[in-house]
Coordinates of C-alpha atoms and ligand atoms in Angstrom, one line a residue:
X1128 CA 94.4 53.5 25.8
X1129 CA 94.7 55.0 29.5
X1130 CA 95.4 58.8 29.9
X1131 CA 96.0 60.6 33.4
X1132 CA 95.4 64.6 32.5
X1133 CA 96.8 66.8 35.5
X1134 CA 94.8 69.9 35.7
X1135 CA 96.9 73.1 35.7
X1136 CA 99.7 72.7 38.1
X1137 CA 100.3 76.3 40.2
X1138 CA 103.4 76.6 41.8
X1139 CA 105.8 74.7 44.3
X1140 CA 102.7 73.3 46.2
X1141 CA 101.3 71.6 42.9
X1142 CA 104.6 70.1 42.2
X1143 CA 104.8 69.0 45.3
X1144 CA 101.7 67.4 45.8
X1145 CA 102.1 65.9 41.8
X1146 CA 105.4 64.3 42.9
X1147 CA 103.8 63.1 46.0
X1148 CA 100.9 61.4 44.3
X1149 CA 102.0 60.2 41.2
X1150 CA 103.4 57.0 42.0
X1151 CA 100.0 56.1 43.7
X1152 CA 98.2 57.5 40.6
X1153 CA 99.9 55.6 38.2
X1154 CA 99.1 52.4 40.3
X1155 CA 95.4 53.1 40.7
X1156 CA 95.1 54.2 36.7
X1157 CA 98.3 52.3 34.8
X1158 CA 97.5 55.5 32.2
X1159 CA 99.4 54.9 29.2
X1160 CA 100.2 58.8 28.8
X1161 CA 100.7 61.8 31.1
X1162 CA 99.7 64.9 30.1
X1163 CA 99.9 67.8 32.6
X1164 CA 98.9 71.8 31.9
X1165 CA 102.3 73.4 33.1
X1166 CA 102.0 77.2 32.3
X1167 CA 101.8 77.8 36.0
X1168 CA 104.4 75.9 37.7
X1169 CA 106.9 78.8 38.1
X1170 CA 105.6 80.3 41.2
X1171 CA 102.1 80.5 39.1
X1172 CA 102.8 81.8 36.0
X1173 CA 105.0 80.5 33.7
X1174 CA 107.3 77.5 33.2
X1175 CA 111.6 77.3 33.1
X1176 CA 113.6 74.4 31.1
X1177 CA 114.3 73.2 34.8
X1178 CA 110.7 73.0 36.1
X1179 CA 109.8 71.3 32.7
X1180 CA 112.6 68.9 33.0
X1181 CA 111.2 68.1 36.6
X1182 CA 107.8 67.2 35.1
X1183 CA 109.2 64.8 32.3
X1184 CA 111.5 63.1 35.1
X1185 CA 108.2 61.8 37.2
X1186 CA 106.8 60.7 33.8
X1187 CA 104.8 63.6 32.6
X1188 CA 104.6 62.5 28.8
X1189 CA 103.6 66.0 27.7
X1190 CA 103.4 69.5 29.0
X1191 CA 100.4 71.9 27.4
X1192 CA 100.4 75.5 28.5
X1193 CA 97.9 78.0 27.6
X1194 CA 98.3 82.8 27.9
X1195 CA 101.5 82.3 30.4
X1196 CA 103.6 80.1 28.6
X1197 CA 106.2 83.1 27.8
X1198 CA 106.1 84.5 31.3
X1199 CA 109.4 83.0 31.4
X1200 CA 112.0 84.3 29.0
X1201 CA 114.5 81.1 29.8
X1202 CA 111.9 78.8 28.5
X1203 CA 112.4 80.3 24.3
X1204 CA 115.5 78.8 23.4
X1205 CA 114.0 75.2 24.9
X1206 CA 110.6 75.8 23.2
X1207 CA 112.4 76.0 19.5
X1208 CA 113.8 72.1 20.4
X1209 CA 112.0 69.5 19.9
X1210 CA 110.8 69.2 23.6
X1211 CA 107.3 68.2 25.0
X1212 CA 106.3 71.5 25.8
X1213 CA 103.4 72.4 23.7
X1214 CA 102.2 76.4 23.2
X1215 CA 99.1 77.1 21.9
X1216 CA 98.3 75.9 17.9
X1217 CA 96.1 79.3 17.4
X1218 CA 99.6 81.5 18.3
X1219 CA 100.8 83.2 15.8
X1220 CA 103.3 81.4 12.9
X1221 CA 105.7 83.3 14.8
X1222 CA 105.8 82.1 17.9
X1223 CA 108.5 80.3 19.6
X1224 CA 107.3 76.3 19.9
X1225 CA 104.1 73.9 18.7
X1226 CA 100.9 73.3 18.9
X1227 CA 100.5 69.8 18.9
X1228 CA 102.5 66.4 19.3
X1229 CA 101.9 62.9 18.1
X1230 CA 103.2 60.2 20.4
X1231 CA 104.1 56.7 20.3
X1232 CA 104.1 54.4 22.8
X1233 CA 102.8 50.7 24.1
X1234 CA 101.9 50.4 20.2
X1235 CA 99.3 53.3 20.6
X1236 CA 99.3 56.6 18.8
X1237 CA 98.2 59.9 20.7
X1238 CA 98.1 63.3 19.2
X1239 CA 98.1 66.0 21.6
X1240 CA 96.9 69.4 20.7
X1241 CA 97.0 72.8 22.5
X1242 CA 94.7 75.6 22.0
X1243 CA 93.4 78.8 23.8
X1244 CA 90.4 80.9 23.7
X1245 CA 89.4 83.9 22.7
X1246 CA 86.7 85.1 25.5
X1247 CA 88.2 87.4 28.3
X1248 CA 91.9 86.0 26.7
X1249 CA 94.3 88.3 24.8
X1250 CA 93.5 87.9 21.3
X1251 CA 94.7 85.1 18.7
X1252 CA 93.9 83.0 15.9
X1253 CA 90.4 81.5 15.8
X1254 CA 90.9 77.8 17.6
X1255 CA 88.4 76.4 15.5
X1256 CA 89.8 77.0 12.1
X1257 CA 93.0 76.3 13.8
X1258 CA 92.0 72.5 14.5
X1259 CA 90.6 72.4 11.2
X1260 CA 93.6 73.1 9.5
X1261 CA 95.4 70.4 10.9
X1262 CA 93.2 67.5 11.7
X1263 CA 93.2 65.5 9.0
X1264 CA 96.9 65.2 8.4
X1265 CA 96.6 64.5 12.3
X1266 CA 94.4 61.9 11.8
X1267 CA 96.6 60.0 9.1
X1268 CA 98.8 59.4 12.5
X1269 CA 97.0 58.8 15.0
X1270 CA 93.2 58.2 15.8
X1271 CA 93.2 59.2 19.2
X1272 CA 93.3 63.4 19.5
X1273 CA 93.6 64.9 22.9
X1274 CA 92.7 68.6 22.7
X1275 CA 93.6 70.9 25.9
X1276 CA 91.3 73.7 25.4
X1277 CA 92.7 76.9 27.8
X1278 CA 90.0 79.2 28.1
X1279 CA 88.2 81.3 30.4
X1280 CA 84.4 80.8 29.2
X1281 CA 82.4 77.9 29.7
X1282 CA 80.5 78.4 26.5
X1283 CA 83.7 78.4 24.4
X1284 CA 85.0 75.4 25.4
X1285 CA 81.3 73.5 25.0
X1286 CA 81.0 75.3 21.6
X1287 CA 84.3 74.2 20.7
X1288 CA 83.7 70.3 22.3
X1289 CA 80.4 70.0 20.7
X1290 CA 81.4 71.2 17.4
X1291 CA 84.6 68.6 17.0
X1292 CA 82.1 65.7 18.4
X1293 CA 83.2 62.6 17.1
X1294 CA 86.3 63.9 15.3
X1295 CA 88.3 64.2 18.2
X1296 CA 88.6 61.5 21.2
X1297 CA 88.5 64.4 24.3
X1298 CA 88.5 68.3 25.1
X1299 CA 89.9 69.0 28.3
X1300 CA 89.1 73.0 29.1
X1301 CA 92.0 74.3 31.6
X1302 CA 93.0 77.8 32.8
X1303 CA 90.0 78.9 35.4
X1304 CA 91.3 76.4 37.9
X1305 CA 88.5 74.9 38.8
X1306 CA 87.3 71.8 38.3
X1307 CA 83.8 71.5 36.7
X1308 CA 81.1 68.9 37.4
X1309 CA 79.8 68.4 33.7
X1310 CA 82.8 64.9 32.7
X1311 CA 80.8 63.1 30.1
X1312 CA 80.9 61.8 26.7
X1313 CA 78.7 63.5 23.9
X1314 CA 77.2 61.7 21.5
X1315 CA 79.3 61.0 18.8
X1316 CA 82.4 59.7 20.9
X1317 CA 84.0 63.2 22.2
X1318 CA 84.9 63.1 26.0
X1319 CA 84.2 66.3 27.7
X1320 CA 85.0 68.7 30.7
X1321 CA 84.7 72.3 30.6
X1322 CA 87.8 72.5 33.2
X1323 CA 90.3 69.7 34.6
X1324 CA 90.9 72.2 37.6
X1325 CA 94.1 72.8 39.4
X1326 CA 96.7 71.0 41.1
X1327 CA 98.2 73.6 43.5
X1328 CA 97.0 75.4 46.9
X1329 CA 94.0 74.3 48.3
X1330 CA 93.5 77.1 50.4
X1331 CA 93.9 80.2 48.0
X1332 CA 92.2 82.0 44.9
X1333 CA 92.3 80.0 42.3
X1334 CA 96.0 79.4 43.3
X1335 CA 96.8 82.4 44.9
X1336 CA 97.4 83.8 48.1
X1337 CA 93.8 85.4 49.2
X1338 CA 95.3 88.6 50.9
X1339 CA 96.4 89.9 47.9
X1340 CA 93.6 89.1 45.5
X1341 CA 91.2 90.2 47.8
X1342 CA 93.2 93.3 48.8
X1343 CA 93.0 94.4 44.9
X1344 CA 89.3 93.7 44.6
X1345 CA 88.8 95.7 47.6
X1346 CA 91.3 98.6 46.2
X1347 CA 90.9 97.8 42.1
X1348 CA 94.9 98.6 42.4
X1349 CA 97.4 96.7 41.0
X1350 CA 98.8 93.8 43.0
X1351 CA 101.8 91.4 43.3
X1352 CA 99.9 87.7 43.2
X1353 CA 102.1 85.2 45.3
X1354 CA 100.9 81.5 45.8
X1355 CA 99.1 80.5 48.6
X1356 CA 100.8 78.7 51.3
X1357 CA 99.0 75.5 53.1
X1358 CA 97.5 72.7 52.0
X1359 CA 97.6 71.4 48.0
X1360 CA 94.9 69.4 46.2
X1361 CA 95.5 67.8 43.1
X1362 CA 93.1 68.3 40.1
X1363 CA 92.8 65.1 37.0
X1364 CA 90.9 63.4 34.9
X1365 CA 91.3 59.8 33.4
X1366 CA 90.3 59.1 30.2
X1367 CA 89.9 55.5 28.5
X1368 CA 90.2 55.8 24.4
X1369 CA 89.5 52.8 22.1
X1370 CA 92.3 52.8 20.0
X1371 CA 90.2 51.3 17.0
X1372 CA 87.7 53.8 16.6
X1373 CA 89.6 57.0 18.2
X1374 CA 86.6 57.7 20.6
X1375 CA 86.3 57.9 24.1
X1376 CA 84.6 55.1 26.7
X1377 CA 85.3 56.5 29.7
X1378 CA 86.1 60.0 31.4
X1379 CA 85.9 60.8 35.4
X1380 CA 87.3 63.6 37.3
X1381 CA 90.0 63.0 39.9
X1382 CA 89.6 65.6 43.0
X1383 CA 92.2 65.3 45.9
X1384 CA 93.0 67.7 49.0
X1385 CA 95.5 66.8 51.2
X1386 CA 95.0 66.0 54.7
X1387 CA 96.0 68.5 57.4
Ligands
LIG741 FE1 96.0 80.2 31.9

């Protein structure tokens, strides 16, 4: 089984440069699923029904979101439907949407689950337990488990890949926007990347636009974060899964920037 995961796409340049590219990717990978972190596409924080609809039309097979998935009030109804937007599993009961999604297609099973830290992130259920408390109803379903860990430390998310080893096929860490160099497999069959990186400007901080991130470290007050304009890069990695055994074989990290 082939998987294409798009690193956190930021705004209207990393929709642009996802729509741009994806015909291309899907020739160069053939991924059986798409799986893209959305929780930034709405001018970098947040997601609307629209912008998710705009994702599934280019063949995004599931959208996984991380702390900004409510930015955006319009996207509650559509998260109480049975949509492919996934919020984070360790949420509260409460919240609006799902953790997780099992797919079918090309006579492969996929489940897809969605977490979020709890280092420098606003507090929530422990992701751990969390994952515990579903996988092996999961696992009656599908073999293959995709987790998309959103967290801000490195230590979490290889705490949290190291521990589900060989239970899960991958952990893909998003939210710091930038791609790490650690891909690998560990030893028991878990693919592993502390962050998938972004898809959005090239040119900015972490997304976006430098004068006013660096205008509020320089002040410490508050500041109004628009994306950077310029260039995009897109941010992925591809996956390979044996379907038998539910472990990975392959992981590499995909790391574009457009031309000028
Ligand atoms: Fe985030």
């Amino acid at each position: 089984m082939k998987i294409l995961f798009i690193g956190d796409i930021y705004g209207k340049t990393g929709r642009v440069i996802l729509k741009n590219s994806i015909t291309k990717l899907k020739d160069e990978y053939s991924p059986d699923y798409i799986i893209a972190n959305g929780e930034n596409v709405d001018r970098g924080k947040g997601i609307t029904p629209t912008l998710l609809q705009e994702l599934l039309i280019i063949g995004v097979d599931v959208v996984t979101s991380g702390n900004h998935i409510y930015a955006k009030k319009e996207i509650l109804p559509a998260m109480e439907e049975d949509i492919k937007l996934l919020r984070p599993l360790n949420y509260p009961k409460a919240c609006p949407g799902k953790g997780y999604i099992i797919l079918n297609k090309n006579n492969t099973s996929l489940c897809i689950i969605n977490v979020t830290g709890r280092v420098y992130m606003e507090p929530c259920d422990d992701p751990f337990l969390s994952v515990e408390s579903i996988i092996d109803e999961v696992k009656k379903e599908a073999k293959n488990i995709l987790i998309d860990f959103h967290g801000e430390a490195t230590s979490e998310k290889a705490a949290f890949a190291w521990y589900f080893d060989g239970r899960v096929s991958a952990v893909i860490g998003t939210h710091t926007h930038v791609q790490t160099a650690d891909d690998r497999i560990l030893p028991f069959g878990t693919a592993f990347i502390t962050d998938a990186g972004m898809t959005g400007p090239y040119e900015g901080i972490i997304g976006a636009s430098r004068e006013a991130v660096i205008d509020k470290f320089l002040t410490g007050m508050p500041s109004y974060f628009t994306c950077q304009e310029g260039k995009g890069q897109l941010n992925a990695v591809f996956l390979e899964l044996c379907e038998q055994t539910g472990k990975a074989i392959h992981i590499e990290r995909i790391n574009k920037v457009e031309k000028d």
